[in-house]
PDB file of C-alpha atoms in Angstrom:
ATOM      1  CA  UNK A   1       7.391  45.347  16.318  1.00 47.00           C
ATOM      2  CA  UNK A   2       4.509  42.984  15.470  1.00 51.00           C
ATOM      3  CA  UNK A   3       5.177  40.627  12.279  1.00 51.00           C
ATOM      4  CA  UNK A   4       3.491  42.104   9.516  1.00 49.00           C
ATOM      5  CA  UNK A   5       0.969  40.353   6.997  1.00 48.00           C
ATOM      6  CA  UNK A   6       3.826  40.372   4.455  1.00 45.00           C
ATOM      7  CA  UNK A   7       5.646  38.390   7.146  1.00 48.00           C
ATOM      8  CA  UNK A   8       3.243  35.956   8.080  1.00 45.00           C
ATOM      9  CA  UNK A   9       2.219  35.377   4.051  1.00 44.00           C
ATOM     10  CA  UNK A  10       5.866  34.758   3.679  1.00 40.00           C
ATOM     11  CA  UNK A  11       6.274  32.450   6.797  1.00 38.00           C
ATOM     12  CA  UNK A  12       3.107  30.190   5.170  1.00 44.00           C
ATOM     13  CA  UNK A  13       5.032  29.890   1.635  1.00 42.00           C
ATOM     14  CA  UNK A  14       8.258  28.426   3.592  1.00 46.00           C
ATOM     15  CA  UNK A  15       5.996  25.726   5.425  1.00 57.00           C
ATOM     16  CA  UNK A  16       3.657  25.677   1.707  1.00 80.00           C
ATOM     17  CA  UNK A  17       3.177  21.846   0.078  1.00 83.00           C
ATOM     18  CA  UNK A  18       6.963  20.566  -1.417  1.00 93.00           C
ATOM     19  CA  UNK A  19       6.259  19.432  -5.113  1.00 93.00           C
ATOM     20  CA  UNK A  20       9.907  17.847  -4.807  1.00 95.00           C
ATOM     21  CA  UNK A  21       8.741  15.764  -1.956  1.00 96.00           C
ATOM     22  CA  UNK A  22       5.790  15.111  -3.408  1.00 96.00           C
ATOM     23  CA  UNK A  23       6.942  13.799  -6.712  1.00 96.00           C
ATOM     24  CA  UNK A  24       9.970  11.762  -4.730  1.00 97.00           C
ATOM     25  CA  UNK A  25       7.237   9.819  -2.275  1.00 98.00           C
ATOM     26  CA  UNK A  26       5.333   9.227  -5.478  1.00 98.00           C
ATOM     27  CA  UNK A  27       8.286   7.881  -7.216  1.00 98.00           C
ATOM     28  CA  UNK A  28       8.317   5.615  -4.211  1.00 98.00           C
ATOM     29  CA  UNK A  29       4.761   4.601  -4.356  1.00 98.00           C
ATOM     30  CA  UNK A  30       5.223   3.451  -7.777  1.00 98.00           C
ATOM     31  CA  UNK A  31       8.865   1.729  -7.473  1.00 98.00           C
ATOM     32  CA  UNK A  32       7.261   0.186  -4.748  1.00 98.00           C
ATOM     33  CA  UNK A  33       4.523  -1.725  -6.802  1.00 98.00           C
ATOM     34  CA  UNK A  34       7.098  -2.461  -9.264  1.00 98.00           C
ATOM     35  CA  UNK A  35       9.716  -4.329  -6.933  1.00 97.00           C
ATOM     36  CA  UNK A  36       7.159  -6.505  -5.432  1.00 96.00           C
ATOM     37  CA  UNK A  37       5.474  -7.081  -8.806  1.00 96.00           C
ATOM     38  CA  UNK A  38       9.406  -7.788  -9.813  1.00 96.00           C
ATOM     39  CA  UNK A  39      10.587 -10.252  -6.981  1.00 93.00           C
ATOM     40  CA  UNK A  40       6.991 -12.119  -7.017  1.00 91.00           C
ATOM     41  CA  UNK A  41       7.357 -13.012 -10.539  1.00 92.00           C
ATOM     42  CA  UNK A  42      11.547 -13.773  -9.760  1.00 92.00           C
ATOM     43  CA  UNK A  43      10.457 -16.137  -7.148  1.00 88.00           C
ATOM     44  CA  UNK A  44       8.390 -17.785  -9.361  1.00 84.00           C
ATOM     45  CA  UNK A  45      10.871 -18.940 -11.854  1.00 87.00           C
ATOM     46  CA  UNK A  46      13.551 -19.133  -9.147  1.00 87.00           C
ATOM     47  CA  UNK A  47      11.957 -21.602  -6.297  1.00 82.00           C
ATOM     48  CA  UNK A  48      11.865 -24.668  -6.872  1.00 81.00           C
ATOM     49  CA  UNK A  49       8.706 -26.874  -7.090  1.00 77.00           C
ATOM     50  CA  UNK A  50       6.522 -23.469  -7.160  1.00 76.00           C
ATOM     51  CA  UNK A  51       3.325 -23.445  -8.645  1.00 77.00           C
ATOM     52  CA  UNK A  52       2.131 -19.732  -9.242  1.00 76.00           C
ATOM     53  CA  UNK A  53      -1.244 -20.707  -9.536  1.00 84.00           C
ATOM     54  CA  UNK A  54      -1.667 -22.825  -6.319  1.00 80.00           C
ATOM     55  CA  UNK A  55       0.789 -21.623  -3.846  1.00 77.00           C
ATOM     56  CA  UNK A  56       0.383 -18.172  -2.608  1.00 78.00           C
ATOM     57  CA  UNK A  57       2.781 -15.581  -2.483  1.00 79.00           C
ATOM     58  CA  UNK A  58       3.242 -16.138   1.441  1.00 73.00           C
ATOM     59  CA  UNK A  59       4.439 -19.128   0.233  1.00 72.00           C
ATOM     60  CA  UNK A  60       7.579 -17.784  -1.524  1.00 75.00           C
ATOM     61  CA  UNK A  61       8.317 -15.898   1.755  1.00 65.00           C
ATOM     62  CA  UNK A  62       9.188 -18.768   2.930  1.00 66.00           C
ATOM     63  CA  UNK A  63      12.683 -20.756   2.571  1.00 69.00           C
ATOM     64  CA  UNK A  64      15.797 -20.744   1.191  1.00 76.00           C
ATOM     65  CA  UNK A  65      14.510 -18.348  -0.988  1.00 78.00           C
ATOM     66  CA  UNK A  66      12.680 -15.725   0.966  1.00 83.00           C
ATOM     67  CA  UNK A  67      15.067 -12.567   0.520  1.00 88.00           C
ATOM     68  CA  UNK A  68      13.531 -12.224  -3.129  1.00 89.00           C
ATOM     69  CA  UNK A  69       9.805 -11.849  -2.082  1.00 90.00           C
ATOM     70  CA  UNK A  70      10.873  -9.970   1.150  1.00 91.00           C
ATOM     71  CA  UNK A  71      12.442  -7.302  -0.622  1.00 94.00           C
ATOM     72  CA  UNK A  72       9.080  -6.335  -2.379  1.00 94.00           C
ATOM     73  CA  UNK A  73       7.547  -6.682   0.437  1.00 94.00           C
ATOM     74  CA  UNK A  74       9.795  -4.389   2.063  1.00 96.00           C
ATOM     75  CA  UNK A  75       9.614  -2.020  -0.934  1.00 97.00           C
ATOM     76  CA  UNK A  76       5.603  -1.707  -1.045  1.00 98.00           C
ATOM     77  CA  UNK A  77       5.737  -1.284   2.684  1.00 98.00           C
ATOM     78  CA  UNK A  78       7.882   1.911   2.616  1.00 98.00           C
ATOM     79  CA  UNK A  79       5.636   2.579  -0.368  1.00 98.00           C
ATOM     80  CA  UNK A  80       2.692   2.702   1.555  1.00 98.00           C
ATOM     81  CA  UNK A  81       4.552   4.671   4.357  1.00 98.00           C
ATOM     82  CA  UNK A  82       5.946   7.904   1.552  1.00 98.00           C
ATOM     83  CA  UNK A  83       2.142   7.981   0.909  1.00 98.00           C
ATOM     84  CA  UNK A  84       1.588   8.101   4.750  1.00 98.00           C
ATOM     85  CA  UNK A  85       3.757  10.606   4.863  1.00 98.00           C
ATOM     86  CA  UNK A  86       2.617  12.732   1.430  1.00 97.00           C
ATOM     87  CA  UNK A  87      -0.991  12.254   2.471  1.00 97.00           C
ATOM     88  CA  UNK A  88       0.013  14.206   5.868  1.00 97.00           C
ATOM     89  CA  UNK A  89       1.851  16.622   4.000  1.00 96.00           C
ATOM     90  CA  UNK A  90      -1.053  17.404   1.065  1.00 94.00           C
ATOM     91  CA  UNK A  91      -4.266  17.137   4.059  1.00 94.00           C
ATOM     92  CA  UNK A  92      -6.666  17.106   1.792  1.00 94.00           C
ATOM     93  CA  UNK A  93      -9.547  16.063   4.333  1.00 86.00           C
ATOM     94  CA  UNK A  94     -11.000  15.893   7.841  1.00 91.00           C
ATOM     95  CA  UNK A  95     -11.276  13.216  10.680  1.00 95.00           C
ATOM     96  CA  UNK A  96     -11.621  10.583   7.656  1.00 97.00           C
ATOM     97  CA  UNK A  97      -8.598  11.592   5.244  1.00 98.00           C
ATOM     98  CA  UNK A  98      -6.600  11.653   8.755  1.00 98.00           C
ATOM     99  CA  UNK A  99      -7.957   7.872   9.240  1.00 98.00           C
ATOM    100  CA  UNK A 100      -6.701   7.174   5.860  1.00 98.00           C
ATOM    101  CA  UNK A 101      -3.296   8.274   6.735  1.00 98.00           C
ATOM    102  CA  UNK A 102      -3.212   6.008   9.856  1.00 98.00           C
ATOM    103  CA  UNK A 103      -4.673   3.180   7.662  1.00 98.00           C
ATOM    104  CA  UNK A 104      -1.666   3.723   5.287  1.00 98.00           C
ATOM    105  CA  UNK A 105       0.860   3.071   7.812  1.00 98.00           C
ATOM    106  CA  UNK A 106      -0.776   0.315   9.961  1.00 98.00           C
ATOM    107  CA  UNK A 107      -0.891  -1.026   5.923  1.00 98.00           C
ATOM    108  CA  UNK A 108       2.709  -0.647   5.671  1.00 98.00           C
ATOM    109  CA  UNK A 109       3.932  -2.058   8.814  1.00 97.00           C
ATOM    110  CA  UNK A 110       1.754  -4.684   8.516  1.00 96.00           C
ATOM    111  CA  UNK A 111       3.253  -5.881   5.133  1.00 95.00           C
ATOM    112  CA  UNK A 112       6.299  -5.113   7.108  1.00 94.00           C
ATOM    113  CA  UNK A 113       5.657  -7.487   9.624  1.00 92.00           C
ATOM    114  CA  UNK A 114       4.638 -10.447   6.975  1.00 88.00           C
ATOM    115  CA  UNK A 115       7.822 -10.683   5.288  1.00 85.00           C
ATOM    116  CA  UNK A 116       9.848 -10.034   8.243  1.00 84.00           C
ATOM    117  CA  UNK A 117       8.041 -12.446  10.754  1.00 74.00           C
ATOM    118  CA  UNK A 118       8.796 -15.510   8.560  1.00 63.00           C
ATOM    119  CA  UNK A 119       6.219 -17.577   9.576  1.00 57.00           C
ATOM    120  CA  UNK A 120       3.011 -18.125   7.153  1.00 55.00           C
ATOM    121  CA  UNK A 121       0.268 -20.690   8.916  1.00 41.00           C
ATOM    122  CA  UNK A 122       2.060 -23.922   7.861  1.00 46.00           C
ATOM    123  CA  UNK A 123       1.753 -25.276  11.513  1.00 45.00           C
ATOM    124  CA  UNK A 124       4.767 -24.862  12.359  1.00 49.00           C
ATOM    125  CA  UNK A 125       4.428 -25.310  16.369  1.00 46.00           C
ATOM    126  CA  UNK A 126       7.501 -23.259  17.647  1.00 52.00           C
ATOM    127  CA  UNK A 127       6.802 -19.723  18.415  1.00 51.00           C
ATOM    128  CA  UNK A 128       2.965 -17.638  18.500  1.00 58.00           C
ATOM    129  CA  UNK A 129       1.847 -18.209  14.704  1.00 70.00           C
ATOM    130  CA  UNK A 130       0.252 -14.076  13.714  1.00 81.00           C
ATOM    131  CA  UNK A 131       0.755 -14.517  10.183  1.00 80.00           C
ATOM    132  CA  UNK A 132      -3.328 -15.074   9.744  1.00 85.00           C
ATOM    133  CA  UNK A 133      -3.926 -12.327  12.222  1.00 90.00           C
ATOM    134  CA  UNK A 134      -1.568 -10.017  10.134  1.00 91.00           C
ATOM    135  CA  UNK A 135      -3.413 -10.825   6.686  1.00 91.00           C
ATOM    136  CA  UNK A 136      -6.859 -10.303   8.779  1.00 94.00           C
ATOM    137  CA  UNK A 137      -5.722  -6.773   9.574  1.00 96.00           C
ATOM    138  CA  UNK A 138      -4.338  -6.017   6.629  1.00 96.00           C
ATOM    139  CA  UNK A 139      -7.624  -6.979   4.884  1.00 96.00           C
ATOM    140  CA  UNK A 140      -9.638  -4.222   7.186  1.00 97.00           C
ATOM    141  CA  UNK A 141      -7.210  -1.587   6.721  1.00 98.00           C
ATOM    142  CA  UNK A 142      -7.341  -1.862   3.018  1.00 98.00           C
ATOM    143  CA  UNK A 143     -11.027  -1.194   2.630  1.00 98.00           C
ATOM    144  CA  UNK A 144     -10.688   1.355   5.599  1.00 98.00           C
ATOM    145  CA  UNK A 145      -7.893   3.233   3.537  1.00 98.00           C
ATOM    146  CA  UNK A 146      -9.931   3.429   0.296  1.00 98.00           C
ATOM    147  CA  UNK A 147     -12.992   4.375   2.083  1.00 98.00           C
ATOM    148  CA  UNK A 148     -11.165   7.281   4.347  1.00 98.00           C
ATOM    149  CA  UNK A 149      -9.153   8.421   1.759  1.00 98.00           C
ATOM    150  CA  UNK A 150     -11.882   8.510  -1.002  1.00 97.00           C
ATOM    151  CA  UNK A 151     -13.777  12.426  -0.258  1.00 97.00           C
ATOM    152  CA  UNK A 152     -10.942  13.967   0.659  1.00 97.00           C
ATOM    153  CA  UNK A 153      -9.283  12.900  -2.593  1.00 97.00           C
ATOM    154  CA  UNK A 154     -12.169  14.643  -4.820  1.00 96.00           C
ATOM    155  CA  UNK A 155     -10.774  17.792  -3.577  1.00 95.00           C
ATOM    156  CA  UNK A 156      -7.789  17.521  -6.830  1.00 94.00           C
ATOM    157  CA  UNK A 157     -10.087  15.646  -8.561  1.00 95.00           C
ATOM    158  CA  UNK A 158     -13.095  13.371  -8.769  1.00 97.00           C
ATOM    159  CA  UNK A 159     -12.120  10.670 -10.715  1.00 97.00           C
ATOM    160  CA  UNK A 160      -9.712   9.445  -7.806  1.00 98.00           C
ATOM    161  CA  UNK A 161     -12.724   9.222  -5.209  1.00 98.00           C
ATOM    162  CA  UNK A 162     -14.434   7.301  -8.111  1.00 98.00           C
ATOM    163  CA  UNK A 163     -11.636   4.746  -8.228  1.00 98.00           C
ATOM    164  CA  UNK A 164     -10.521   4.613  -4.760  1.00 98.00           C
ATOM    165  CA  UNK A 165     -14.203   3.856  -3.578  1.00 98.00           C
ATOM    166  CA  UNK A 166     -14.619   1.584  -6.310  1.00 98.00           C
ATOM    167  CA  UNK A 167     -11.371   0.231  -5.414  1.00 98.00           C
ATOM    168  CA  UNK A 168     -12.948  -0.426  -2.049  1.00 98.00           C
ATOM    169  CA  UNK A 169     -15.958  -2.252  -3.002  1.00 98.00           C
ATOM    170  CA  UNK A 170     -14.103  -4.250  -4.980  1.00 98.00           C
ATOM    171  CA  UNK A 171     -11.602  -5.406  -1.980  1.00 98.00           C
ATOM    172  CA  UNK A 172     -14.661  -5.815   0.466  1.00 98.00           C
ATOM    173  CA  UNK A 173     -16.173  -7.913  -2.034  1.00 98.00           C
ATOM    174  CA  UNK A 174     -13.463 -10.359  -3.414  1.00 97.00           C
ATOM    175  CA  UNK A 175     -11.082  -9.967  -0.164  1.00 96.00           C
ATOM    176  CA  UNK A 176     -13.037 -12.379   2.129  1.00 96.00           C
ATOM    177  CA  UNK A 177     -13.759 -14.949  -0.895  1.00 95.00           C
ATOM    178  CA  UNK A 178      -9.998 -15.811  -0.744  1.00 92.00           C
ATOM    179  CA  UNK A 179      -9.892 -17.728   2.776  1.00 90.00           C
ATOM    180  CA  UNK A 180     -12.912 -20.226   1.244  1.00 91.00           C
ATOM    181  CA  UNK A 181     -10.856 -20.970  -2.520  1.00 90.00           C
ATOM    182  CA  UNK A 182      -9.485 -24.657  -2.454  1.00 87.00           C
ATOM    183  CA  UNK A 183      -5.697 -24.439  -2.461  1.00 83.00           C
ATOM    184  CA  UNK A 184      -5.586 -25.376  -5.755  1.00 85.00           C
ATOM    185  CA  UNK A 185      -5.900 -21.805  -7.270  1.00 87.00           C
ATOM    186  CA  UNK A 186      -5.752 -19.716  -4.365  1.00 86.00           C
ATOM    187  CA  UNK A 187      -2.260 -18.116  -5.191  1.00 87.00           C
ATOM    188  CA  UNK A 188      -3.314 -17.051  -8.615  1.00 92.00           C
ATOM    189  CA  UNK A 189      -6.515 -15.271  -6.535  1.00 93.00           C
ATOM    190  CA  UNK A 190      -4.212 -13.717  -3.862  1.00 92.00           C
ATOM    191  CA  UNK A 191      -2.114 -12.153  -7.125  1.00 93.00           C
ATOM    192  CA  UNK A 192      -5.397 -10.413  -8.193  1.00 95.00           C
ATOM    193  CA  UNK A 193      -6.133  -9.242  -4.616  1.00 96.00           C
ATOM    194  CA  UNK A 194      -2.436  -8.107  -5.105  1.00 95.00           C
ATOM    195  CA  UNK A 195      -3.305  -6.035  -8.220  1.00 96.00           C
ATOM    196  CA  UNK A 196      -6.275  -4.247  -6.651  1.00 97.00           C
ATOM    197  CA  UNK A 197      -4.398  -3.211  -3.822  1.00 97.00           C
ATOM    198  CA  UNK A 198      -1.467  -1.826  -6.482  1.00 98.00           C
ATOM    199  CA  UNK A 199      -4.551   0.273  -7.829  1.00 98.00           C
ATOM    200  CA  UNK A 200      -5.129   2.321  -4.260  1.00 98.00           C
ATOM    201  CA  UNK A 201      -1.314   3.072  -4.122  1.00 98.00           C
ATOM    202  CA  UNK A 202      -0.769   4.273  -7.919  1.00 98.00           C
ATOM    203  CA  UNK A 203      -4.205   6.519  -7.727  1.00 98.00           C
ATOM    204  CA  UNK A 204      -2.505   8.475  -5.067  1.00 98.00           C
ATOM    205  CA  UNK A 205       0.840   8.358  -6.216  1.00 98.00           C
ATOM    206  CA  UNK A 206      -0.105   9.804  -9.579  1.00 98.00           C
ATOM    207  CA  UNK A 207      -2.837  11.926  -7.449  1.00 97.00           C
ATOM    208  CA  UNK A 208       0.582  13.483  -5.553  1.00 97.00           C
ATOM    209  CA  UNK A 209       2.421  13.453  -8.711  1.00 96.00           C
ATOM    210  CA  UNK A 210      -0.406  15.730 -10.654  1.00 95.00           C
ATOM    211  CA  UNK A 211      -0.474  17.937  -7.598  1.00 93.00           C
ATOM    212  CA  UNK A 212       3.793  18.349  -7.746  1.00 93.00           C
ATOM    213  CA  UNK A 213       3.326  19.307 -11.416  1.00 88.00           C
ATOM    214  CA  UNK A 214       1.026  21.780 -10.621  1.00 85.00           C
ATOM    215  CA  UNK A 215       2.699  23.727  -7.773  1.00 74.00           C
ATOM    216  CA  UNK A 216       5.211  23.956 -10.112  1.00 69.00           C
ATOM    217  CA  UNK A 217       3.222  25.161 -12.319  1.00 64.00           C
ATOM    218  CA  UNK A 218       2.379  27.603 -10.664  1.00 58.00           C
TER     219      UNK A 218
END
């Protein structure tokens, strides 16, 4: 016998949106922000001869050490990955929310790769020196994630296409100035390039949050 509509409406609520998962990968989003927020501010205090204002965070990556500042780097890149992976879950666009979600992950694995490559641009000659090439692409897909992400995100609400574009002008705009600072207050800049970034993964974590609440809801 043919499945019935009752069957097939029943079928679609099994495979329906997951408010648990939601709410967990937002949970994520948000710890992630915190740790690296955390373990930045840590390394600070903790290395030796650091000065927060002229030496960049790549800088703390760096040395004896390292394992604070890699371990929020590690935890915003599996942020940016659970909102990969919520994004896919909630599609909430076409061909340009489905950029976003590649965006997020080439994001992720490209803070990945930063604190697990090791090597920041200090000429050191051994090895192929990416680190530049890695902040380079991390710069596009940034902008590229705000911008993808932004119309399909008016679909819960407009506000978040109002910040997430905004959130992209912003980057485009004060991303680039960073490589022409002197390197006497260039790590203090990088920290507010840090921030805006923090505001494209907490608009969609509390985005995917709101929308968990409400399937409950309902």
């Amino acid at each position: 016998m043919p499945p019935t509509h009752e069957t097939d409406d029943q079928m679609a609520a099994e495979v329906a949106e997951q408010p648990l998962l939601l709410r967990a990968l937002s949970l994520l989003a948000v710890y992630g922000c915190v740790a690296l927020a955390v373990s930045i501010l840590i390394a600070d205090f903790v290395v030796p001869n650091h000065d927060w204002i002229a030496d960049t965070i790549s800088d703390l990556g760096a040395g004896r050490y390292e394992f604070i500042v890699d371990i929020g780097l590690y935890s915003f890149s599996a942020a940016l990955i659970g909102l990969a992976v919520a994004a896919a879950h909630v599609h909430l666009g076409a061909w340009d929310w489905s950029v976003g979600i590649i965006a997020l992950v080439v994001f992720g694995l490209l803070v990945f790769l930063i604190g697990a490559r090791n090597e920041y641009g200090d000429n050191d000659s051994e090895g192929w020196e990416i680190h530049s090439y890695l902040v380079y692409s991390l710069g596009v897909t940034m902008a590229v994630a705000c911008f993808a992400l932004a119309r399909g995100s008016a679909r819960a609400s407009p506000r978040y296409r109002t910040i997430l574009i905004a959130t992209g002008i912003v980057w485009v705009i004060s991303a680039p100035v960073f490589f022409f600072l002197p390197t006497d207050i260039d790590g203090i800049y990088e920290r507010g390039l840090g921030a805006v970034s923090f505001v494209l993964v907490l608009a969609l974590a509390h985005l995917f949050h709101q929308r968990a609440k409400n399937k409950r809801s309902a």
